DNA sequence: CTGAAAGCGCTTACAG
DNA sequence: CTGAAAGCGCTTACAG
């Protein structure tokens, strides 16, 4: 059982291997008859082009790297799933690269990754998508990249985000409309742009409804369950105690819920609790968490899809002189109401 | 800024590129002086070999594929993390490949994956590690593979598992020693070998302590949260109601806990609940779940480590005629006691 | 519309 | 211990 290469196909179809290469790459300037012959040879020989050989000739790896550093496993798998979908659609592969944002040698680490794996592009997920230094570094090196769930940094990079500010606004407004006035807030990790956005949405809702902002009701978390537990401990012992807690993600909200239960507070009767992200835990606990669902897979899929198109058209564009618009999209988030929120007891 | 290749290094060091290649691959038959010269050139030129060119010449991709189909995101990321660790140690990359076990075209899907991505090997995680047909297929095709968390299928494949039977035994025994006699059991997915093993451990503990096995206390689940909720509904409405529930994983246990709480049953006072896996949810809910922790990262790391060594030594072995032992390991699981289990109320 | 030549950056097999 | 030649399976210029 010999290996089937472009040469096998060429001799089988009775053409040169350059012609085979042309139909492989959907290039023009091949007569329909010739194309048919070659296509038939592909089928009959069960030929699959060798991406490694193609990569060497074109100086490409057909691999996209995905950077992440996130405490939420479900978030990570959703990112991966969206990125994979886009990669497969274009015949690319995905290399996952978990790494620590705060590591000393982050840039060196990334540089080595690029050097050794010869990635064609990088998809940056939070908090890397907001890492200005990293973005500048990649731009300087000429490495194509796309940013997921980030703030606007500039005008010419691919970026897909969801409307965190609006989501936080809506969940806060929901609580206000239920009759809450003392609504505590647990912030996320300061390195994530989502943290500020969600905080802004919270404040905008308060303001719009004429409720005074109270600094004593705001705690700093970092998106981890543990940080949520710490923040909740402070909040739940406040006097007077707020009637609602809005945590910047579901893990921190779950921690607040667990603590409330341990303190014999009924949720939502004694205290309402809301989260953000619609992680699996939001529906796995009782009461289920009111939260905000973001289209994480779709965001990542779109970002990687455009990244690969940019990579693929890099050469064409030079010729055609036609600069394509970089994608900058904001998708909407969705409010999900569950049992953890209700009107405060009179 | 020209590209640095093996030729740049060769001319810089004043040797042939074959010699550079030799030091690159740690081959013998290079004088220390020459080796030093070349190593120095590597440093000064900041040279990194191109894995794509090397791959083409050696007919290798230096990529391991990881197959999985699992409802637990934390389990998936732990698998990935262990596999990545082993890959990086050997200069390999990891390709993640989520796919559905029950898909019609599974074997075709895998074959295409192998064809298009030219993987050097495959790591099979549950339930693929127990898929006899897939294992036979890979063996026939001569694709190196390793199996994680599987049963013994044969004598010559790499396989690393944990002692599920013993873990289930210990958790059941814990409940028995607390005074429970009516202990319900929720089974896992029938395609996972762990399902049978955990069930066996449960039965062995009952038997060893002279407690009669009651079929009415056993429900079929499939490891998903949803299936746990369904099974728990039946179990918690049993009359007489068992005093403890042991679910084959933490998601199903969490579902049972949620339902019990909704039914106003106190856990563990009215009913004890135990899970398996020590997933994050086990400590994120209240009361925390008594469960079994498995060394998933370590299992996967070991499996992939040996897989790559097998791949790397495939050629050497032929020459040396020295057949190395395939790795077949069983690691121990650890009982973790939390608040969800206690003696039954008198 | 088609093809012969050279090359991508490495390694293998052979010679010395 | 070292190197010149050929090759891995593709693509990029260039010619016709």
XYZ file of C-alpha atoms (C1' of nucleotides) in Angstrom:
724
model
C 0.000 0.000 0.000
C 2.017 2.908 -1.344
C 1.582 6.446 -0.203
C -0.630 8.550 -2.448
C 1.013 11.858 -3.251
C 0.501 14.627 -5.722
C 2.748 12.670 -8.084
C 0.536 9.612 -7.967
C -2.435 11.766 -8.843
C -0.579 13.564 -11.624
C 0.493 10.416 -13.387
C -2.900 8.769 -12.849
C -4.683 11.752 -14.372
C -2.037 12.224 -17.025
C -1.211 15.828 -16.149
C 1.647 17.643 -14.460
C 1.716 17.993 -10.741
C 1.454 21.740 -11.107
C -1.973 21.217 -12.643
C -2.977 18.966 -9.780
C -1.822 21.658 -7.420
C -3.977 24.152 -9.259
C -7.175 22.192 -8.821
C -6.217 21.461 -5.225
C -6.113 25.169 -4.530
C -9.101 26.087 -6.666
C -6.980 28.244 -8.880
C -8.375 29.511 -12.193
C -6.828 28.694 -15.537
C -7.686 25.030 -15.611
C -10.008 23.742 -18.323
C -13.133 22.045 -17.075
C -12.138 18.801 -18.738
C -8.753 18.730 -17.022
C -10.282 19.668 -13.697
C -12.747 16.798 -13.993
C -9.966 14.343 -14.748
C -8.004 15.442 -11.706
C -11.020 15.456 -9.435
C -11.783 11.928 -10.562
C -8.239 10.876 -9.760
C -8.622 12.350 -6.257
C -11.660 10.184 -5.674
C -10.326 6.981 -7.130
C -6.957 7.206 -5.430
C -8.519 8.471 -2.191
C -6.014 11.284 -2.133
C -5.579 13.690 0.762
C -2.995 16.432 0.367
C -0.258 16.464 2.965
C -0.666 19.658 4.993
C 2.904 19.432 6.226
C 4.360 19.530 2.730
C 2.006 22.307 1.794
C 2.953 24.129 4.942
C 6.646 23.923 4.199
C 6.210 25.205 0.664
C 3.949 28.057 1.693
C 5.632 28.790 4.985
C 2.427 28.166 6.871
C 1.323 25.769 9.575
C -2.457 26.013 9.193
C -2.607 26.168 12.948
C -4.248 28.840 15.084
C -3.246 29.217 18.703
C -5.778 29.930 21.421
C -4.566 31.766 24.531
C -6.543 31.604 27.731
C -6.292 31.970 31.493
C -9.689 31.609 33.059
C -11.034 29.992 36.219
C -14.215 28.859 34.502
C -13.821 25.482 32.826
C -17.144 25.770 31.055
C -16.086 29.115 29.618
C -12.866 27.567 28.361
C -14.591 24.665 26.654
C -17.071 27.039 25.037
C -14.226 29.147 23.698
C -12.527 26.051 22.373
C -15.671 24.788 20.785
C -16.275 28.015 18.865
C -12.646 28.272 17.810
C -12.598 24.644 16.649
C -15.717 25.137 14.561
C -14.138 28.021 12.672
C -10.805 26.227 12.285
C -12.345 23.085 10.867
C -14.419 25.061 8.420
C -11.210 26.378 6.903
C -9.071 23.273 7.212
C -7.098 24.703 10.100
C -6.220 23.143 13.416
C -6.376 24.642 16.870
C -3.577 24.677 19.377
C -4.702 25.375 22.919
C -2.318 27.336 25.066
C -3.326 27.931 28.657
C -0.916 30.316 30.332
C -0.790 32.698 33.216
C -1.515 36.340 32.554
C 0.582 37.531 35.435
C 3.564 35.350 34.652
C 6.873 37.198 34.553
C 7.891 35.829 31.207
C 4.566 36.051 29.411
C 5.884 37.722 26.285
C 8.857 35.382 26.120
C 6.499 32.462 26.556
C 4.327 33.646 23.678
C 7.332 34.376 21.521
C 8.635 30.882 22.050
C 5.221 29.463 21.258
C 5.198 31.365 17.978
C 8.764 30.337 17.187
C 8.461 26.665 17.896
C 4.937 26.016 16.678
C 4.955 28.409 13.717
C 1.375 29.453 14.321
C -0.412 31.303 11.545
C -2.422 33.368 13.993
C -3.548 33.784 17.544
C -6.946 34.162 19.145
C -6.812 36.114 22.378
C -9.465 35.429 24.973
C -10.014 37.330 28.224
C -7.919 38.529 29.913
C -5.366 38.392 27.082
C -7.685 40.213 24.717
C -7.327 43.268 26.921
C -3.585 43.015 27.354
C -2.330 46.131 25.581
C 1.303 45.131 25.833
C 0.659 41.756 24.264
C -1.412 43.293 21.494
C 1.359 45.784 20.738
C 3.899 42.975 20.745
C 1.939 40.899 18.246
C 1.350 43.894 16.035
C 5.064 44.667 16.000
C 5.891 41.078 15.107
C 3.271 41.075 12.378
C 1.417 38.111 13.872
C -2.259 38.056 12.855
C -4.586 37.894 15.838
C -8.212 38.281 16.854
C -9.624 39.422 20.170
C -12.615 37.920 21.908
C -14.720 39.644 24.541
C -12.490 42.672 24.819
C -12.852 46.408 24.849
C -12.103 48.512 21.844
C -8.387 49.121 21.766
C -7.910 50.470 18.289
C -9.503 50.472 14.877
C -7.754 47.829 12.886
C -7.945 44.603 14.798
C -10.539 41.866 14.674
C -12.631 41.962 17.808
C -15.886 40.302 18.809
C -17.468 41.076 22.128
C -20.785 40.935 23.878
C -22.594 43.772 25.520
C -21.550 43.305 29.133
C -22.522 46.799 30.149
C -26.048 46.355 28.887
C -26.337 42.888 30.453
C -25.328 44.224 33.850
C -27.703 47.112 33.395
C -30.606 44.773 32.715
C -29.978 42.491 35.640
C -29.647 45.446 37.981
C -32.787 46.978 36.583
C -34.607 43.694 37.114
C -33.684 43.813 40.787
C -34.707 47.446 41.055
C -38.049 46.750 39.420
C -38.614 43.974 41.936
C -38.308 46.604 44.639
C -34.662 46.329 45.715
C -32.805 49.471 46.632
C -29.789 48.164 48.550
C -28.094 46.055 45.896
C -24.591 44.871 46.658
C -22.111 44.329 43.842
C -19.121 41.978 43.627
C -16.543 43.054 41.064
C -14.555 40.720 38.828
C -10.850 40.468 38.121
C -9.344 43.904 37.468
C -7.425 42.663 34.418
C -10.619 41.774 32.561
C -12.333 44.603 30.739
C -15.637 42.879 31.486
C -15.125 43.830 35.112
C -15.378 47.531 34.446
C -18.168 47.125 31.918
C -20.341 45.147 34.286
C -19.698 47.637 37.040
C -20.675 50.458 34.693
C -23.934 48.748 33.809
C -24.731 48.340 37.487
C -24.104 52.021 38.171
C -26.025 53.189 35.132
C -29.103 51.245 36.239
C -28.927 52.693 39.745
C -28.540 56.177 38.399
C -31.298 55.869 35.843
C -33.673 54.759 38.580
C -32.652 57.477 40.984
C -30.973 55.153 43.481
C -27.921 56.464 45.182
C -24.690 54.549 44.644
C -23.274 53.211 47.930
C -19.614 52.346 48.008
C -20.088 50.238 51.137
C -22.080 47.754 49.036
C -19.290 47.100 46.542
C -16.614 44.426 47.021
C -13.616 43.440 44.909
C -13.556 39.881 43.630
C -11.541 38.197 40.897
C -14.096 35.864 39.271
C -12.976 32.879 41.344
C -15.359 31.014 43.609
C -13.051 31.676 46.510
C -13.013 35.432 45.980
C -16.805 35.357 45.798
C -16.946 33.645 49.162
C -14.694 36.296 50.690
C -16.692 39.173 49.255
C -19.986 37.608 50.225
C -18.801 37.176 53.794
C -18.285 40.906 54.105
C -21.516 41.786 52.335
C -23.760 39.421 54.235
C -22.526 40.742 57.555
C -23.202 44.351 56.621
C -25.596 46.259 58.848
C -28.077 47.045 57.477
C -27.765 44.085 55.152
C -28.561 44.690 51.472
C -31.579 42.856 50.089
C -29.820 41.740 46.922
C -26.343 40.773 45.712
C -25.273 41.005 42.093
C -21.996 39.166 41.497
C -19.976 39.715 38.317
C -20.029 36.032 37.500
C -21.868 32.869 38.443
C -19.072 31.285 40.467
C -18.947 34.235 42.802
C -22.749 34.280 42.928
C -22.753 30.575 43.776
C -20.322 31.267 46.592
C -22.621 33.990 47.930
C -25.556 31.610 47.706
C -23.702 28.882 49.565
C -22.704 31.272 52.301
C -26.217 32.696 52.611
C -27.576 29.188 52.996
C -24.978 28.375 55.627
C -26.054 31.539 57.466
C -29.639 30.329 57.378
C -30.707 33.119 55.066
C -33.405 32.089 52.622
C -32.728 32.877 48.978
C -34.549 34.736 47.506
C -36.847 35.515 50.446
C -34.200 37.004 52.710
C -31.782 37.973 49.986
C -31.800 37.893 46.190
C -28.663 36.789 44.363
C -27.780 37.237 40.682
C -24.765 36.212 38.629
C -23.366 36.608 35.137
C -22.334 34.157 32.349
C -24.978 31.449 32.633
C -22.348 28.872 33.556
C -23.640 25.334 34.169
C -23.475 25.908 37.907
C -26.190 28.561 37.576
C -28.754 25.834 36.927
C -27.091 23.080 38.953
C -27.654 24.719 42.316
C -30.797 25.490 44.209
C -32.215 28.016 43.832
C -31.079 28.443 40.227
C -29.266 31.712 39.533
C -30.712 34.634 37.644
C -27.917 35.542 35.260
C -26.851 36.835 31.847
C -26.089 34.465 28.956
C -23.453 35.459 26.434
C -22.950 33.804 23.045
C -19.377 32.730 23.828
C -19.072 30.030 21.154
C -20.473 32.305 18.506
C -18.197 35.167 19.500
C -15.138 32.967 19.279
C -16.285 31.305 16.081
C -16.767 34.647 14.384
C -13.454 35.993 15.611
C -11.478 32.971 14.419
C -13.397 32.817 11.162
C -12.362 36.362 10.321
C -8.850 35.781 11.547
C -8.405 32.891 9.126
C -9.926 34.843 6.270
C -7.477 37.613 6.960
C -4.621 35.113 6.949
C -5.783 33.457 3.763
C -6.297 36.692 1.900
C -3.114 38.338 3.060
C -1.444 37.665 -0.292
C -4.448 38.346 -2.507
C -5.051 41.704 -0.941
C -1.631 42.988 -1.800
C -2.395 42.298 -5.418
C -5.954 43.497 -5.390
C -5.102 46.505 -3.251
C -8.500 45.998 -1.692
C -8.317 46.477 2.046
C -11.077 44.568 3.783
C -12.810 45.893 6.856
C -11.564 44.375 10.078
C -14.440 42.829 11.984
C -15.576 44.740 15.055
C -18.751 43.287 16.453
C -20.767 43.516 19.632
C -23.314 40.761 20.185
C -26.218 41.037 22.577
C -26.402 39.231 25.904
C -29.574 37.689 27.239
C -31.183 37.964 30.658
C -32.095 34.604 32.196
C -34.406 34.715 35.179
C -34.346 31.849 37.669
C -35.372 31.340 41.277
C -32.608 33.224 43.075
C -34.239 36.641 42.650
C -37.565 37.957 43.947
C -39.099 40.981 45.566
C -37.615 41.798 48.970
C -39.646 40.862 52.019
C -41.562 43.918 53.142
C 15.666 40.334 9.101
C 16.335 37.130 7.226
C 14.991 33.784 8.277
C 17.421 31.675 10.258
C 17.589 28.134 8.919
C 19.840 25.200 9.300
C 21.909 26.619 6.460
C 22.524 29.891 8.272
C 23.715 27.947 11.274
C 25.907 25.665 9.186
C 27.734 28.460 7.452
C 28.013 30.488 10.659
C 29.539 27.545 12.479
C 31.592 26.509 9.474
C 30.231 22.982 9.278
C 27.883 21.078 7.013
C 24.182 21.159 7.625
C 24.229 17.436 8.275
C 26.429 18.125 11.273
C 24.033 20.787 12.488
C 21.245 18.276 12.108
C 23.224 15.827 14.193
C 23.565 18.119 17.149
C 19.955 19.147 16.752
C 18.896 15.557 17.207
C 21.448 14.699 19.835
C 23.029 12.091 17.643
C 26.367 10.605 18.572
C 29.462 10.878 16.424
C 30.039 14.575 16.791
C 33.251 15.771 18.410
C 32.789 17.891 21.491
C 34.526 20.803 19.834
C 32.203 20.738 16.829
C 29.164 20.348 19.020
C 30.205 23.388 21.026
C 30.642 25.455 17.888
C 27.189 24.533 16.635
C 25.537 25.080 19.993
C 27.146 28.500 20.117
C 25.787 29.301 16.672
C 22.281 28.289 17.837
C 22.497 30.783 20.648
C 23.990 33.659 18.711
C 21.664 33.293 15.754
C 18.672 32.574 17.987
C 17.879 29.562 15.879
C 14.735 27.454 16.260
C 14.373 24.436 13.993
C 11.313 24.433 11.782
C 9.118 21.547 12.919
C 7.259 21.559 9.614
C 10.367 20.915 7.581
C 11.477 18.301 10.032
C 8.040 16.765 9.892
C 8.100 16.515 6.137
C 11.500 14.892 6.087
C 10.635 12.418 8.813
C 7.020 11.913 7.851
C 5.851 13.074 11.231
C 3.655 15.862 12.494
C 4.731 15.948 16.154
C 1.081 16.253 16.991
C -0.954 14.032 19.297
C -4.733 13.994 18.987
C -6.969 13.863 22.041
C -10.420 12.299 21.631
C -13.146 13.029 24.133
C -16.892 13.088 24.600
C -17.741 13.968 28.153
C -20.416 16.064 29.833
C -18.014 17.299 32.499
C -16.116 20.389 31.417
C -13.794 20.217 34.388
C -12.913 16.638 33.502
C -12.149 17.708 29.944
C -9.866 20.543 30.985
C -8.049 18.256 33.387
C -7.495 15.717 30.619
C -6.218 18.470 28.356
C -3.939 19.830 30.992
C -2.283 16.463 31.612
C -1.960 15.748 27.912
C -0.481 19.183 27.236
C 2.099 18.749 29.963
C 3.362 15.524 28.420
C 3.284 16.936 24.882
C 5.277 20.025 25.782
C 7.854 17.986 27.583
C 8.605 16.180 24.322
C 8.187 19.092 21.920
C 4.857 17.822 20.679
C 1.603 19.658 20.241
C -1.884 18.602 21.201
C -4.873 18.599 18.911
C -8.179 18.439 20.731
C -10.922 16.515 19.007
C -14.312 16.460 20.710
C -16.635 14.070 18.942
C -19.722 12.051 19.613
C -19.275 8.447 20.624
C -22.595 7.384 19.231
C -22.208 9.155 15.911
C -22.929 6.982 12.883
C -19.726 7.859 11.131
C -17.351 7.761 14.088
C -14.713 5.596 12.449
C -14.891 7.612 9.224
C -14.591 10.778 11.268
C -11.476 9.483 13.013
C -10.006 8.198 9.773
C -10.435 11.586 8.189
C -8.869 13.227 11.210
C -5.853 10.969 10.877
C -5.646 11.525 7.123
C -5.914 15.275 7.122
C -3.992 16.122 10.271
C -1.349 13.390 9.996
C -1.337 12.792 13.724
C 1.522 10.807 15.197
C -0.686 9.256 17.835
C -3.986 9.382 19.622
C -4.931 9.530 23.279
C -8.307 7.972 23.944
C -10.266 9.215 26.918
C -13.522 7.789 28.255
C -15.690 6.601 26.650
C -13.389 6.140 23.642
C -10.814 4.301 25.686
C -13.352 1.491 26.105
C -14.457 1.439 22.481
C -13.286 -1.976 21.312
C -14.132 -1.309 17.698
C -12.132 1.913 17.649
C -9.187 0.242 19.357
C -9.230 -2.566 16.808
C -9.430 -0.038 13.997
C -6.409 1.907 15.232
C -4.431 -1.258 15.754
C -5.193 -2.386 12.220
C -4.130 0.961 10.812
C -0.968 0.895 12.894
C -1.774 4.182 14.628
C -0.071 4.482 18.017
C -2.520 5.215 20.813
C -2.856 5.309 24.580
C -5.938 4.725 26.687
C -6.911 6.696 29.752
C -9.257 5.502 32.481
C -10.250 2.341 30.703
C -10.592 -1.309 31.493
C -8.037 -3.848 30.463
C -8.730 -4.798 26.888
C -5.560 -6.584 25.946
C -1.928 -6.892 26.910
C -0.050 -4.668 24.542
C -1.540 -1.212 24.695
C -0.635 1.725 26.880
C -3.310 2.212 29.484
C -3.499 4.285 32.655
C -6.517 4.072 34.884
C -7.576 4.745 38.415
C -9.098 2.315 40.803
C -12.787 3.098 40.379
C -13.940 -0.130 41.914
C -11.985 0.515 45.074
C -13.123 4.139 45.239
C -16.764 3.123 45.012
C -16.145 0.457 47.598
C -14.678 2.957 50.024
C -17.436 5.504 49.674
C -20.093 2.828 50.118
C -18.271 1.453 53.107
C -18.104 4.940 54.592
C -21.886 5.162 54.371
C -22.314 1.704 55.836
C -20.013 2.504 58.725
C -22.094 5.604 59.414
C -25.034 3.298 59.897
C -26.758 3.354 56.500
C -28.336 0.151 55.223
C -30.637 1.398 52.457
C -28.172 3.017 50.092
C -29.472 3.933 46.664
C -27.131 3.904 43.681
C -27.282 5.901 40.446
C -25.390 4.282 37.604
C -23.357 6.134 34.984
C -23.355 5.922 31.210
C -23.348 2.306 30.037
C -20.599 2.986 27.469
C -18.091 3.952 30.146
C -16.259 1.125 31.816
C -16.183 3.226 34.972
C -19.914 2.658 35.246
C -19.587 -1.039 35.804
C -16.530 -0.667 38.014
C -18.223 1.785 40.338
C -21.289 -0.412 40.498
C -19.108 -3.379 41.359
C -17.440 -1.475 44.168
C -20.835 -0.555 45.575
C -21.980 -4.180 45.526
C -18.767 -5.501 46.972
C -19.054 -3.164 49.958
C -22.658 -4.196 50.578
C -21.762 -7.835 50.369
C -18.713 -7.563 52.551
C -20.808 -5.928 55.253
C -23.639 -8.415 55.005
C -26.151 -5.982 53.540
C -28.550 -7.379 51.016
C -28.439 -5.838 47.543
C -31.790 -4.285 46.598
C -32.470 -3.777 42.937
C -35.226 -1.285 43.712
C -32.550 1.117 44.985
C -30.585 1.208 41.737
C -31.313 3.641 38.907
C -29.733 4.049 35.479
C -28.139 7.423 34.782
C -25.692 8.573 32.119
C -23.389 10.930 34.057
C -25.333 14.024 32.967
C -26.906 16.364 35.486
C -30.255 15.822 33.835
C -30.109 12.050 34.142
C -29.198 12.474 37.797
C -32.287 14.576 38.350
C -34.481 11.910 36.742
C -32.968 9.097 38.763
C -33.127 11.089 41.975
C -36.798 11.824 41.418
C -37.557 8.118 41.411
C -35.304 7.344 44.333
C -36.490 10.140 46.594
C -40.105 9.082 46.137
C -39.412 5.477 47.051
C -41.300 4.090 50.015
C -39.572 3.393 52.283
C -37.052 6.012 51.213
C -33.369 5.062 51.383
C -31.280 7.000 53.879
C -28.400 7.571 51.451
C -27.800 8.042 47.739
C -24.497 7.288 46.063
C -24.376 8.709 42.536
C -21.702 7.586 40.065
C -20.530 11.140 39.529
C -20.804 14.554 41.138
C -23.160 16.088 38.579
C -25.753 13.437 39.229
C -25.152 13.787 42.964
C -25.616 17.544 42.688
C -28.910 16.958 40.906
C -30.017 14.657 43.697
C -29.001 17.247 46.250
C -30.912 19.983 44.463
C -34.024 17.853 44.264
C -33.781 16.825 47.904
C -33.533 20.474 48.902
C -36.540 21.318 46.757
C -38.445 18.528 48.497
C -37.544 20.049 51.862
C -35.357 17.137 52.794
C -32.358 18.107 54.876
C -29.017 16.843 53.649
C -27.392 15.016 55.369
C -29.899 14.817 58.243
C -32.761 13.344 56.224
C -30.665 11.833 53.493
C -26.937 11.476 52.812
C -25.644 12.056 49.290
C -22.282 11.087 47.825
C -20.768 11.561 44.394
C -17.641 10.618 42.455
C -14.877 12.592 40.657
C -14.391 15.566 42.966
C -15.550 17.976 40.264
C -15.546 21.681 41.216
C -19.293 21.532 41.797
C -18.707 19.136 44.686
C -17.308 21.993 46.758
C -19.334 24.795 45.190
C -22.674 23.633 46.546
C -23.992 23.409 50.054
C -23.594 21.004 51.652
C -20.353 20.036 49.933
C -20.338 16.561 48.429
C -18.503 13.584 49.830
C -16.797 12.125 46.780
C -13.800 10.345 45.271
C -10.890 12.259 43.734
C -9.031 10.715 40.838
C -5.640 11.904 39.558
C -6.976 12.708 36.079
C -4.152 15.027 34.993
C -1.534 12.592 36.152
C -3.224 9.673 34.439
C -3.365 11.526 31.149
C 0.132 12.884 31.498
C 1.548 9.433 32.071
C -0.422 7.940 29.202
C 0.673 10.596 26.719
C 4.226 10.535 27.991
C 4.506 6.841 27.243
C 2.691 7.217 23.963
C 5.256 9.733 22.749
C 8.142 7.626 23.952
C 6.708 4.721 22.007
C 6.432 6.908 18.921
C 9.936 8.283 19.297
C 11.530 4.912 19.848
C 9.598 3.113 17.134
C 12.605 3.233 14.817
C 15.274 2.580 17.412
C 13.511 -0.487 18.675
C 13.542 -2.165 15.323
C 17.290 -1.840 15.314
C 17.832 -2.707 18.926
C 15.297 -5.494 18.811
C 14.448 -4.525 22.347
C 10.705 -4.527 22.933
C 9.783 -2.197 25.754
C 7.002 -2.980 28.156
C 3.762 -1.225 27.348
C 2.621 0.816 30.319
C -0.354 -0.588 32.193
C -0.962 1.322 35.382
C -3.703 1.676 37.947
C -3.475 4.722 40.211
C -5.279 5.018 43.511
C -8.319 7.214 44.060
C -8.852 9.217 47.221
C -11.910 9.502 49.435
C -12.911 13.090 50.199
C -15.382 13.563 53.028
C -17.552 16.691 53.057
C -20.814 17.715 54.658
C -23.286 15.796 52.504
C -22.907 12.534 54.415
C -23.650 11.718 58.038
C -25.226 9.045 60.190
C -28.925 8.493 59.449
C -31.411 9.985 61.890
C -32.437 7.280 64.326
C -4.671 26.754 -20.336
C -0.376 23.837 -19.074
C 4.279 22.327 -17.448
C 9.596 21.895 -16.233
C 12.576 23.682 -12.833
C 13.841 25.212 -8.444
C 12.942 25.622 -3.725
C 10.649 25.408 1.221
C 14.093 23.461 5.666
C 14.882 19.625 7.234
C 16.512 14.182 7.278
C 17.937 9.706 5.303
C 21.190 6.730 3.205
C 25.603 6.540 1.648
C 30.562 7.513 1.320
C 34.801 8.630 3.089
C 33.929 12.016 13.187
C 32.157 14.655 8.880
C 29.862 15.869 4.442
C 27.684 15.914 -0.591
C 23.643 14.218 -2.689
C 18.977 13.069 -2.963
C 14.475 13.275 -1.205
C 10.086 14.312 1.918
C 5.301 16.432 -0.947
C 3.981 20.315 -1.888
C 4.178 25.562 -4.115
C 6.279 29.601 -6.331
C 8.097 31.885 -10.025
C 8.734 31.620 -14.859
C 8.002 30.111 -19.711
C 5.371 28.874 -23.433
